[in-house]
Amino acid sequence: MDASGADRAPSTALLTDHYELTMLQAALRSGAAQRRSVFEVFTRRLPEGRRYGVVGGTGRVLDAIESFRFDTARLDWLSDHDVVDDATLAWLAAYRFRGDVSGYPEGEVYFPGSPILTVEGSFAEAVVLETVVLSILNHDSAIAAAASRMTAAADGRPCIEMGARRTHELSAAAAARAAYVAGFGSTSDLEAGFRYGIPTGGTSAHAFTLLHDSERDAFTAQVASMGRGTTLLVDTYDLAEAVRTAVDVAGPSLGAVRIDSGDLLMLAHRVRRQLDELGAKETRILVTSDLDEYAIAALASAPVDVYGVGTSLVTGSGHPTCAMVYKLVARASSADRDAVLVPVAKRSAGAKSSRGGRKWAARRLDADGVAEAEVVGTGPVPHDLTGRLVQVPLIRTGEVVGREPLSAARDRHTAARAQLPLSATQLSRGEPVLPTEVVSRSGHAGA
Amino acid sequence: MDASGADRAPSTALLTDHYELTMLQAALRSGAAQRRSVFEVFTRRLPEGRRYGVVGGTGRVLDAIESFRFDTARLDWLSDHDVVDDATLAWLAAYRFRGDVSGYPEGEVYFPGSPILTVEGSFAEAVVLETVVLSILNHDSAIAAAASRMTAAADGRPCIEMGARRTHELSAAAAARAAYVAGFGSTSDLEAGFRYGIPTGGTSAHAFTLLHDSERDAFTAQVASMGRGTTLLVDTYDLAEAVRTAVDVAGPSLGAVRIDSGDLLMLAHRVRRQLDELGAKETRILVTSDLDEYAIAALASAPVDVYGVGTSLVTGSGHPTCAMVYKLVARASSADRDAVLVPVAKRSAGAKSSRGGRKWAARRLDADGVAEAEVVGTGPVPHDLTGRLVQVPLIRTGEVVGREPLSAARDRHTAARAQLPLSATQLSRGEPVLPTEVVSRSGHAGA
């Protein structure tokens, strides 16, 4: 992207923690800023009870790195607020990322210790990307993981994302995108359609019925405008009466009815029976109302055709963020171009220690083609795993090479989930469905 | 804002659910679109165990309504994707909100049933704002409520918002803003400083220490660049050794040390003792590492000077969204200008019913000036409550009249929280600290 790209996408340069820039300033001054460095995004654990993670947001990360440019307004603000000194401002003014990024492609599954993203460049150019990279991956992957559990529970029935009103207005679009990657079929959020090309759809709200003098007037108005294929909301007053009116107004070819309250299991059966009796055998039943993966699973035996999911999806179904971190795992011993990379890791007491060195990752399959282990190593890749490496190149010397249509990520998620052991999609709490094996330089594996 | 305002702020017009626009289309066709309507934002409940809610995002709502304009790119997209018909597109092209908005001012506390925002205009112009209004209020109020519990627990010690990396990159800025309203002193997020004028600050990361050949080199580089007032991160290797090195490098006037792992209660005592012995009696101790309001409270007796809070804050400390809804509560009986407003409400079985009519709200105080009830009514305001009304005008015939500096919301929150019964800031789970009393038209109160 050239400098005029600032007109096309807003700058992401200040989606950054203050300390990234002050560390940069200090490192520019100490000379260490030019040391070649490898940062790794990984997580030490999955959310409690979850069996796999889902990578969401990779495509957005690539866009954000391309748009990570400091324009005059931002440089002036940094200067006016004394965030960094003039030498650092000059460096930032010329900034564009010229390093390499590899990572798990979007839609892939991941486990504790998986090297989800590897960013390599000078310390200076890589450290400043920490916050925006983590914001995107932690948010989008949390939504994708929840969405994947929901689409697995829905077992082929379509799921619609409807949570925009329950989350930040732009998180909403990112959430719809992540849900689509993990198998949702459409979204209510127009911004997600506009930005990401996701199919949008909708029904109507109680307000529309209440606006009119009667439910019949409202249904008549909706059918006149949207056609018989529309979805009528039938729980504003009396459900049975509304279903009768709906079929009376729209005829037996009415597209669908929506139930948004009450005991959905019982009501779906009752409404199905009534629709069938009225001859509306093809009219579908869409249910909404605080659904999550457990409620979806509980409706498996009910005559439900479509699930609309809101709050629980956009808040990650109890886990609104992931615990991904962005850690320096190796850096050159000097600023020389040829300096050797030295593995580094925090080693104080406590749970936050990490493993140094640039990692590769492979997914080992058993004889039946079912995944049996996530293998992560720092040395040479064992021969039997060279064909099973998970990371792909995303950016090479600053140029994005890993962009793909969202449908590719969606297809990849379907395939990756299908390759996991069957217990992956059990909703009960459990351990990660694959163990992470660590292979050291000498080639020995450990847990 | 005139049409050129699109250059200043991005359009918010598609931060909207698909069905708002199809309802609009159907209502334009049925003629009901022009009926004067009153929509109300309220919540049926607080998150479980919470004792009060905090209104966050009002200022952002006003900006979003001003920027709710359909530009050519968005109209073309709606047309290309057959979201609505040409008549509706023409209506949207001319859209700007010309109605009235009143509401609880930002930073105010709220309770179940509080009319947090009241939007009045034609059905058409008010219905389309539902999603963006709820997105902002549900997100920002969730963060503000969590932040308020944390600043109450910190009891005067400064709190820094550091959660940008744990939430969507733009939610992060909104979260920092909401936290500031609820008493946080600063944020690590530069975007929040740039957009909202919130003070920013930071320390340094383990990567900075690991980048250098020794901890001493790293500390020396940081002090050379940032001065002795900086905050040194002392838990990369050995804590006691790091504190010794820190004071050795920076001298006893070192600004602060940060501890980011381990048993913070024990370590804070140990580090304080060591700093005092080294003569660094003014050096402050900043603690971070998965703090929430409970961890902050548990450190009350520890020699901690500053709390840095991340994940728990930006995810609402267990409650990442509020349950606010945007409901039609009254509408005219016809499209005539003088038509009478009729209260309306969903009345099917189940928990989702609501109360019709345009509401006022007042906070009744006891003889000592302590709040004792949230009084919500639809009829005339009782004389003793006319001076205690909570809503303020925010928009009048489309013009924003309620804009204020963020500091005003921050001051208001401090005052509103202080006026609640003391049990409001207990961290244990409990009922809302004020009962909501409903006053009917006849003047009788009920629970």
Tab-separated table of N, CA and C in Angstrom, chain B residues 234-367:
chain	number	residue	atom	x	y	z
B	234	VAL	N	10.069	-5.149	36.891
B	234	VAL	CA	11.098	-5.840	37.678
B	234	VAL	C	10.890	-7.357	37.818
B	235	ASP	N	10.017	-7.943	36.997
B	235	ASP	CA	9.789	-9.377	37.209
B	235	ASP	C	10.144	-10.252	36.005
B	236	THR	N	11.111	-9.822	35.215
B	236	THR	CA	11.503	-10.658	34.070
B	236	THR	C	12.351	-11.847	34.517
B	237	TYR	N	13.306	-11.583	35.429
B	237	TYR	CA	14.168	-12.662	35.918
B	237	TYR	C	13.937	-12.819	37.430
B	238	ASP	N	14.854	-12.304	38.233
B	238	ASP	CA	14.719	-12.405	39.686
B	238	ASP	C	14.297	-11.048	40.254
B	239	LEU	N	13.186	-11.073	40.988
B	239	LEU	CA	12.577	-9.819	41.425
B	239	LEU	C	13.502	-8.988	42.315
B	240	ALA	N	14.082	-9.598	43.336
B	240	ALA	CA	14.909	-8.850	44.293
B	240	ALA	C	16.144	-8.276	43.601
B	241	GLU	N	16.722	-9.077	42.739
B	241	GLU	CA	17.879	-8.627	41.976
B	241	GLU	C	17.500	-7.442	41.081
B	242	ALA	N	16.308	-7.544	40.463
B	242	ALA	CA	15.857	-6.483	39.560
B	242	ALA	C	15.624	-5.177	40.308
B	243	VAL	N	15.051	-5.271	41.507
B	243	VAL	CA	14.786	-4.053	42.287
B	243	VAL	C	16.116	-3.397	42.668
B	244	ARG	N	17.086	-4.235	43.077
B	244	ARG	CA	18.416	-3.715	43.410
B	244	ARG	C	19.027	-3.004	42.193
B	245	THR	N	18.961	-3.665	41.046
B	245	THR	CA	19.525	-3.082	39.825
B	245	THR	C	18.794	-1.787	39.454
B	246	ALA	N	17.483	-1.817	39.608
B	246	ALA	CA	16.682	-0.647	39.231
B	246	ALA	C	17.111	0.588	40.016
B	247	VAL	N	17.243	0.416	41.336
B	247	VAL	CA	17.611	1.570	42.175
B	247	VAL	C	19.078	1.942	41.941
B	248	ASP	N	19.879	0.941	41.664
B	248	ASP	CA	21.282	1.204	41.358
B	248	ASP	C	21.400	2.052	40.088
B	249	VAL	N	20.624	1.719	39.094
B	249	VAL	CA	20.688	2.416	37.801
B	249	VAL	C	20.031	3.797	37.872
B	250	ALA	N	18.836	3.847	38.458
B	250	ALA	CA	18.058	5.094	38.423
B	250	ALA	C	18.280	5.965	39.642
B	251	GLY	N	18.833	5.393	40.683
B	251	GLY	CA	18.963	6.144	41.931
B	251	GLY	C	17.681	6.082	42.729
B	252	PRO	N	17.724	6.588	43.960
B	252	PRO	CA	16.568	6.477	44.852
B	252	PRO	C	15.369	7.323	44.420
B	253	SER	N	15.544	8.145	43.391
B	253	SER	CA	14.388	8.916	42.930
B	253	SER	C	13.663	8.211	41.777
B	254	LEU	N	13.954	6.951	41.584
B	254	LEU	CA	13.221	6.153	40.586
B	254	LEU	C	11.710	6.335	40.775
B	255	GLY	N	11.007	6.555	39.662
B	255	GLY	CA	9.569	6.824	39.752
B	255	GLY	C	8.765	5.672	40.314
B	256	ALA	N	8.881	4.508	39.672
B	256	ALA	CA	8.063	3.382	40.104
B	256	ALA	C	8.645	2.082	39.580
B	257	VAL	N	8.237	1.008	40.211
B	257	VAL	CA	8.513	-0.331	39.678
B	257	VAL	C	7.167	-1.006	39.426
B	258	ARG	N	7.167	-1.882	38.414
B	258	ARG	CA	5.943	-2.627	38.108
B	258	ARG	C	6.164	-4.109	38.367
B	259	ILE	N	5.228	-4.728	39.063
B	259	ILE	CA	5.215	-6.171	39.289
B	259	ILE	C	4.040	-6.733	38.509
B	260	ASP	N	4.306	-7.711	37.631
B	260	ASP	CA	3.300	-8.192	36.683
B	260	ASP	C	3.010	-9.687	36.834
B	261	SER	N	3.480	-10.312	37.909
B	261	SER	CA	3.195	-11.738	38.075
B	261	SER	C	3.436	-12.118	39.529
B	262	GLY	N	2.973	-13.307	39.885
B	262	GLY	CA	3.219	-13.815	41.232
B	262	GLY	C	2.172	-13.363	42.232
B	263	ASP	N	2.442	-13.637	43.499
B	263	ASP	CA	1.543	-13.288	44.599
B	263	ASP	C	1.729	-11.805	44.904
B	264	LEU	N	0.889	-10.990	44.328
B	264	LEU	CA	1.106	-9.538	44.384
B	264	LEU	C	1.065	-8.998	45.811
B	265	LEU	N	0.229	-9.590	46.652
B	265	LEU	CA	0.116	-9.125	48.035
B	265	LEU	C	1.448	-9.289	48.750
B	266	MET	N	2.010	-10.480	48.667
B	266	MET	CA	3.283	-10.765	49.319
B	266	MET	C	4.417	-9.978	48.665
B	267	LEU	N	4.418	-9.976	47.351
B	267	LEU	CA	5.522	-9.328	46.638
B	267	LEU	C	5.523	-7.818	46.850
B	268	ALA	N	4.351	-7.216	46.922
B	268	ALA	CA	4.299	-5.763	47.138
B	268	ALA	C	4.942	-5.409	48.481
B	269	HIS	N	4.611	-6.200	49.508
B	269	HIS	CA	5.230	-5.955	50.826
B	269	HIS	C	6.752	-6.108	50.736
B	270	ARG	N	7.184	-7.181	50.096
B	270	ARG	CA	8.615	-7.468	50.022
B	270	ARG	C	9.355	-6.371	49.243
B	271	VAL	N	8.776	-5.962	48.121
B	271	VAL	CA	9.426	-4.935	47.296
B	271	VAL	C	9.429	-3.588	48.011
B	272	ARG	N	8.333	-3.269	48.708
B	272	ARG	CA	8.277	-2.003	49.456
B	272	ARG	C	9.403	-1.948	50.491
B	273	ARG	N	9.566	-3.074	51.204
B	273	ARG	CA	10.606	-3.145	52.229
B	273	ARG	C	11.977	-2.941	51.591
B	274	GLN	N	12.179	-3.622	50.482
B	274	GLN	CA	13.482	-3.526	49.806
B	274	GLN	C	13.737	-2.104	49.296
B	275	LEU	N	12.713	-1.513	48.698
B	275	LEU	CA	12.870	-0.138	48.193
B	275	LEU	C	13.202	0.817	49.340
B	276	ASP	N	12.497	0.655	50.448
B	276	ASP	CA	12.748	1.536	51.594
B	276	ASP	C	14.182	1.367	52.097
B	277	GLU	N	14.611	0.104	52.173
B	277	GLU	CA	15.981	-0.155	52.633
B	277	GLU	C	17.021	0.449	51.699
B	278	LEU	N	16.671	0.507	50.418
B	278	LEU	CA	17.605	1.075	49.428
B	278	LEU	C	17.485	2.601	49.376
B	279	GLY	N	16.620	3.157	50.221
B	279	GLY	CA	16.465	4.609	50.261
B	279	GLY	C	15.475	5.152	49.250
B	280	ALA	N	14.845	4.241	48.490
B	280	ALA	CA	13.905	4.685	47.455
B	280	ALA	C	12.495	4.766	48.033
B	281	LYS	N	12.366	5.611	49.060
B	281	LYS	CA	11.115	5.649	49.819
B	281	LYS	C	9.955	6.249	49.038
B	282	GLU	N	10.275	7.037	48.019
B	282	GLU	CA	9.211	7.662	47.222
B	282	GLU	C	8.877	6.851	45.971
B	283	THR	N	9.695	5.844	45.692
B	283	THR	CA	9.442	5.026	44.502
B	283	THR	C	8.127	4.272	44.680
B	284	ARG	N	7.254	4.381	43.702
B	284	ARG	CA	5.926	3.798	43.833
B	284	ARG	C	5.894	2.366	43.278
B	285	ILE	N	4.915	1.636	43.718
B	285	ILE	CA	4.740	0.258	43.251
B	285	ILE	C	3.450	0.174	42.439
B	286	LEU	N	3.606	-0.240	41.183
B	286	LEU	CA	2.460	-0.415	40.287
B	286	LEU	C	2.284	-1.919	40.091
B	287	VAL	N	1.087	-2.407	40.302
B	287	VAL	CA	0.846	-3.839	40.082
B	287	VAL	C	-0.126	-4.051	38.932
B	288	THR	N	0.134	-5.109	38.176
B	288	THR	CA	-0.736	-5.526	37.080
B	288	THR	C	-0.797	-7.047	37.155
B	289	SER	N	-1.545	-7.674	36.263
B	289	SER	CA	-1.636	-9.135	36.189
B	289	SER	C	-3.034	-9.596	36.570
B	290	ASP	N	-3.907	-9.553	35.581
B	290	ASP	CA	-5.268	-10.068	35.726
B	290	ASP	C	-6.002	-9.525	36.943
B	291	LEU	N	-5.858	-8.241	37.199
B	291	LEU	CA	-6.600	-7.650	38.311
B	291	LEU	C	-8.076	-7.484	37.950
B	292	ASP	N	-8.918	-7.643	38.946
B	292	ASP	CA	-10.313	-7.236	38.821
B	292	ASP	C	-10.689	-6.547	40.131
B	293	GLU	N	-11.949	-6.236	40.319
B	293	GLU	CA	-12.317	-5.470	41.514
B	293	GLU	C	-12.033	-6.256	42.801
B	294	TYR	N	-12.141	-7.581	42.723
B	294	TYR	CA	-11.895	-8.397	43.915
B	294	TYR	C	-10.400	-8.411	44.254
B	295	ALA	N	-9.563	-8.571	43.224
B	295	ALA	CA	-8.115	-8.558	43.454
B	295	ALA	C	-7.659	-7.194	43.953
B	296	ILE	N	-8.264	-6.144	43.422
B	296	ILE	CA	-7.923	-4.794	43.887
B	296	ILE	C	-8.273	-4.657	45.369
B	297	ALA	N	-9.477	-5.108	45.718
B	297	ALA	CA	-9.900	-5.013	47.120
B	297	ALA	C	-8.978	-5.826	48.026
B	298	ALA	N	-8.522	-6.981	47.516
B	298	ALA	CA	-7.665	-7.855	48.318
B	298	ALA	C	-6.291	-7.231	48.556
B	299	LEU	N	-5.947	-6.241	47.751
B	299	LEU	CA	-4.654	-5.586	47.897
B	299	LEU	C	-4.763	-4.284	48.698
B	300	ALA	N	-5.936	-4.060	49.303
B	300	ALA	CA	-6.154	-2.794	50.010
B	300	ALA	C	-5.103	-2.551	51.084
B	301	SER	N	-4.680	-3.635	51.755
B	301	SER	CA	-3.735	-3.472	52.859
B	301	SER	C	-2.284	-3.523	52.387
B	302	ALA	N	-2.079	-3.780	51.106
B	302	ALA	CA	-0.707	-3.898	50.592
B	302	ALA	C	-0.168	-2.524	50.210
B	303	PRO	N	1.146	-2.376	50.249
B	303	PRO	CA	1.738	-1.087	49.880
B	303	PRO	C	1.789	-0.909	48.365
B	304	VAL	N	0.609	-0.866	47.769
B	304	VAL	CA	0.480	-0.696	46.323
B	304	VAL	C	0.062	0.744	46.061
B	305	ASP	N	0.665	1.358	45.061
B	305	ASP	CA	0.346	2.756	44.776
B	305	ASP	C	-0.565	2.933	43.570
B	306	VAL	N	-0.454	2.049	42.602
B	306	VAL	CA	-1.226	2.182	41.363
B	306	VAL	C	-1.646	0.790	40.889
B	307	TYR	N	-2.897	0.689	40.410
B	307	TYR	CA	-3.372	-0.551	39.817
B	307	TYR	C	-3.466	-0.395	38.291
B	308	GLY	N	-2.921	-1.347	37.564
B	308	GLY	CA	-3.112	-1.397	36.111
B	308	GLY	C	-4.064	-2.535	35.795
B	309	VAL	N	-5.171	-2.243	35.137
B	309	VAL	CA	-6.211	-3.246	34.920
B	309	VAL	C	-6.466	-3.434	33.422
B	310	GLY	N	-6.516	-4.683	32.998
B	310	GLY	CA	-6.687	-4.953	31.574
B	310	GLY	C	-7.904	-5.775	31.257
B	311	THR	N	-7.685	-7.083	31.091
B	311	THR	CA	-8.718	-7.997	30.607
B	311	THR	C	-10.061	-7.817	31.296
B	312	SER	N	-10.032	-7.846	32.615
B	312	SER	CA	-11.272	-7.840	33.364
B	312	SER	C	-12.071	-6.559	33.109
B	313	LEU	N	-11.366	-5.463	32.965
B	313	LEU	CA	-12.054	-4.197	32.724
B	313	LEU	C	-12.734	-4.186	31.358
B	314	VAL	N	-11.977	-4.493	30.306
B	314	VAL	CA	-12.537	-4.343	28.955
B	314	VAL	C	-13.551	-5.431	28.613
B	315	THR	N	-13.644	-6.449	29.446
B	315	THR	CA	-14.687	-7.462	29.245
B	315	THR	C	-15.796	-7.325	30.294
B	316	GLY	N	-15.841	-6.190	30.980
B	316	GLY	CA	-16.954	-5.915	31.890
B	316	GLY	C	-16.953	-6.771	33.137
B	317	SER	N	-15.802	-7.336	33.494
B	317	SER	CA	-15.663	-8.155	34.696
B	317	SER	C	-16.790	-9.181	34.825
B	318	GLY	N	-16.884	-10.022	33.806
B	318	GLY	CA	-17.886	-11.095	33.843
B	318	GLY	C	-19.190	-10.735	33.149
B	319	HIS	N	-19.377	-9.448	32.862
B	319	HIS	CA	-20.624	-9.011	32.219
B	319	HIS	C	-20.281	-8.054	31.076
B	320	PRO	N	-19.901	-8.613	29.924
B	320	PRO	CA	-19.386	-7.783	28.832
B	320	PRO	C	-20.439	-6.967	28.100
B	321	THR	N	-21.692	-7.158	28.425
B	321	THR	CA	-22.728	-6.340	27.805
B	321	THR	C	-23.816	-6.086	28.829
B	322	CYS	N	-24.655	-5.108	28.553
B	322	CYS	CA	-25.830	-4.880	29.386
B	322	CYS	C	-27.027	-5.439	28.636
B	323	ALA	N	-28.131	-5.520	29.308
B	323	ALA	CA	-29.323	-6.081	28.675
B	323	ALA	C	-30.269	-4.966	28.235
B	324	MET	N	-29.706	-3.829	27.812
B	324	MET	CA	-30.578	-2.716	27.407
B	324	MET	C	-31.294	-3.042	26.104
B	325	VAL	N	-32.544	-2.660	26.048
B	325	VAL	CA	-33.363	-2.849	24.855
B	325	VAL	C	-33.927	-1.482	24.431
B	326	TYR	N	-34.412	-1.408	23.196
B	326	TYR	CA	-34.915	-0.168	22.587
B	326	TYR	C	-36.328	-0.483	22.151
B	327	LYS	N	-37.291	-0.055	22.947
B	327	LYS	CA	-38.660	-0.516	22.732
B	327	LYS	C	-39.595	0.639	22.403
B	328	LEU	N	-40.498	0.367	21.480
B	328	LEU	CA	-41.571	1.324	21.190
B	328	LEU	C	-42.516	1.327	22.392
B	329	VAL	N	-42.693	2.478	23.047
B	329	VAL	CA	-43.559	2.532	24.228
B	329	VAL	C	-44.815	3.365	23.985
B	330	ALA	N	-44.794	4.153	22.919
B	330	ALA	CA	-45.997	4.929	22.582
B	330	ALA	C	-45.900	5.335	21.117
B	331	ARG	N	-47.065	5.479	20.482
B	331	ARG	CA	-47.068	5.958	19.090
B	331	ARG	C	-48.425	6.585	18.815
B	332	ALA	N	-48.427	7.486	17.832
B	332	ALA	CA	-49.659	8.192	17.496
B	332	ALA	C	-50.646	7.234	16.855
B	333	SER	N	-51.919	7.573	16.991
B	333	SER	CA	-52.967	6.712	16.444
B	333	SER	C	-53.123	6.925	14.939
B	334	SER	N	-52.492	7.949	14.410
B	334	SER	CA	-52.495	8.163	12.958
B	334	SER	C	-51.293	9.023	12.611
B	335	ALA	N	-51.132	9.286	11.314
B	335	ALA	CA	-49.986	10.080	10.894
B	335	ALA	C	-50.239	11.582	11.045
B	336	ASP	N	-51.433	11.968	11.511
B	336	ASP	CA	-51.716	13.396	11.722
B	336	ASP	C	-50.757	13.995	12.739
B	337	ARG	N	-50.414	15.230	12.534
B	337	ARG	CA	-49.492	15.913	13.458
B	337	ARG	C	-50.037	15.954	14.880
B	338	ASP	N	-51.356	16.099	14.982
B	338	ASP	CA	-51.946	16.297	16.312
B	338	ASP	C	-52.459	14.999	16.931
B	339	ALA	N	-52.218	13.889	16.265
B	339	ALA	CA	-52.769	12.626	16.766
B	339	ALA	C	-52.241	12.325	18.170
B	340	VAL	N	-53.114	11.732	18.968
B	340	VAL	CA	-52.784	11.416	20.356
B	340	VAL	C	-51.785	10.257	20.427
B	341	LEU	N	-50.842	10.329	21.357
B	341	LEU	CA	-49.899	9.223	21.574
B	341	LEU	C	-50.585	8.122	22.379
B	342	VAL	N	-50.500	6.900	21.895
B	342	VAL	CA	-51.101	5.756	22.575
B	342	VAL	C	-49.986	4.892	23.165
B	343	PRO	N	-50.045	4.599	24.466
B	343	PRO	CA	-49.026	3.694	25.037
B	343	PRO	C	-49.156	2.313	24.405
B	344	VAL	N	-48.037	1.680	24.095
B	344	VAL	CA	-48.070	0.319	23.542
B	344	VAL	C	-47.042	-0.533	24.274
B	345	ALA	N	-47.309	-1.845	24.314
B	345	ALA	CA	-46.373	-2.776	24.936
B	345	ALA	C	-46.662	-4.184	24.465
B	346	LYS	N	-45.611	-4.946	24.263
B	346	LYS	CA	-45.727	-6.376	23.990
B	346	LYS	C	-46.418	-7.021	25.178
B	347	ARG	N	-47.319	-7.956	24.911
B	347	ARG	CA	-48.000	-8.527	26.070
B	347	ARG	C	-48.185	-10.028	25.967
B	348	SER	N	-47.283	-10.677	25.225
B	348	SER	CA	-47.350	-12.130	25.196
B	348	SER	C	-46.842	-12.680	26.530
B	349	ALA	N	-47.060	-13.964	26.752
B	349	ALA	CA	-46.550	-14.599	27.965
B	349	ALA	C	-45.032	-14.554	27.949
B	350	GLY	N	-44.416	-14.746	29.088
B	350	GLY	CA	-42.956	-14.783	29.141
B	350	GLY	C	-42.409	-13.535	29.792
B	351	ALA	N	-41.105	-13.503	29.928
B	351	ALA	CA	-40.458	-12.471	30.733
B	351	ALA	C	-40.213	-11.188	29.960
B	352	LYS	N	-40.525	-11.161	28.653
B	352	LYS	CA	-40.099	-10.033	27.848
B	352	LYS	C	-41.129	-8.922	27.709
B	353	SER	N	-42.189	-8.938	28.507
B	353	SER	CA	-43.167	-7.876	28.363
B	353	SER	C	-42.567	-6.562	28.861
B	354	SER	N	-43.142	-5.465	28.427
B	354	SER	CA	-42.632	-4.162	28.839
B	354	SER	C	-43.793	-3.244	29.179
B	355	ARG	N	-43.487	-2.060	29.689
B	355	ARG	CA	-44.504	-1.143	30.173
B	355	ARG	C	-44.638	0.002	29.172
B	356	GLY	N	-45.849	0.261	28.725
B	356	GLY	CA	-46.040	1.295	27.717
B	356	GLY	C	-46.043	2.701	28.291
B	357	GLY	N	-45.937	3.673	27.391
B	357	GLY	CA	-46.037	5.081	27.778
B	357	GLY	C	-44.680	5.740	27.931
B	358	ARG	N	-44.662	7.059	27.670
B	358	ARG	CA	-43.413	7.800	27.842
B	358	ARG	C	-43.157	8.033	29.328
B	359	LYS	N	-41.946	7.735	29.762
B	359	LYS	CA	-41.647	7.759	31.201
B	359	LYS	C	-40.873	9.014	31.615
B	360	TRP	N	-41.073	9.413	32.838
B	360	TRP	CA	-40.133	10.300	33.515
B	360	TRP	C	-39.466	9.462	34.598
B	361	ALA	N	-38.349	9.938	35.119
B	361	ALA	CA	-37.669	9.220	36.207
B	361	ALA	C	-37.113	10.240	37.192
B	362	ALA	N	-37.221	9.919	38.448
B	362	ALA	CA	-36.687	10.808	39.489
B	362	ALA	C	-35.989	9.962	40.537
B	363	ARG	N	-34.991	10.521	41.144
B	363	ARG	CA	-34.314	9.809	42.232
B	363	ARG	C	-34.704	10.471	43.546
B	364	ARG	N	-35.414	9.733	44.374
B	364	ARG	CA	-35.872	10.285	45.642
B	364	ARG	C	-34.792	10.117	46.698
B	365	LEU	N	-34.533	11.170	47.471
B	365	LEU	CA	-33.523	11.139	48.536
B	365	LEU	C	-34.205	11.075	49.893
B	366	ASP	N	-33.502	10.509	50.857
B	366	ASP	CA	-34.049	10.535	52.210
B	366	ASP	C	-33.616	11.832	52.912
B	367	ALA	N	-33.947	11.939	54.177
B	367	ALA	CA	-33.696	13.186	54.897
B	367	ALA	C	-32.213	13.529	54.980
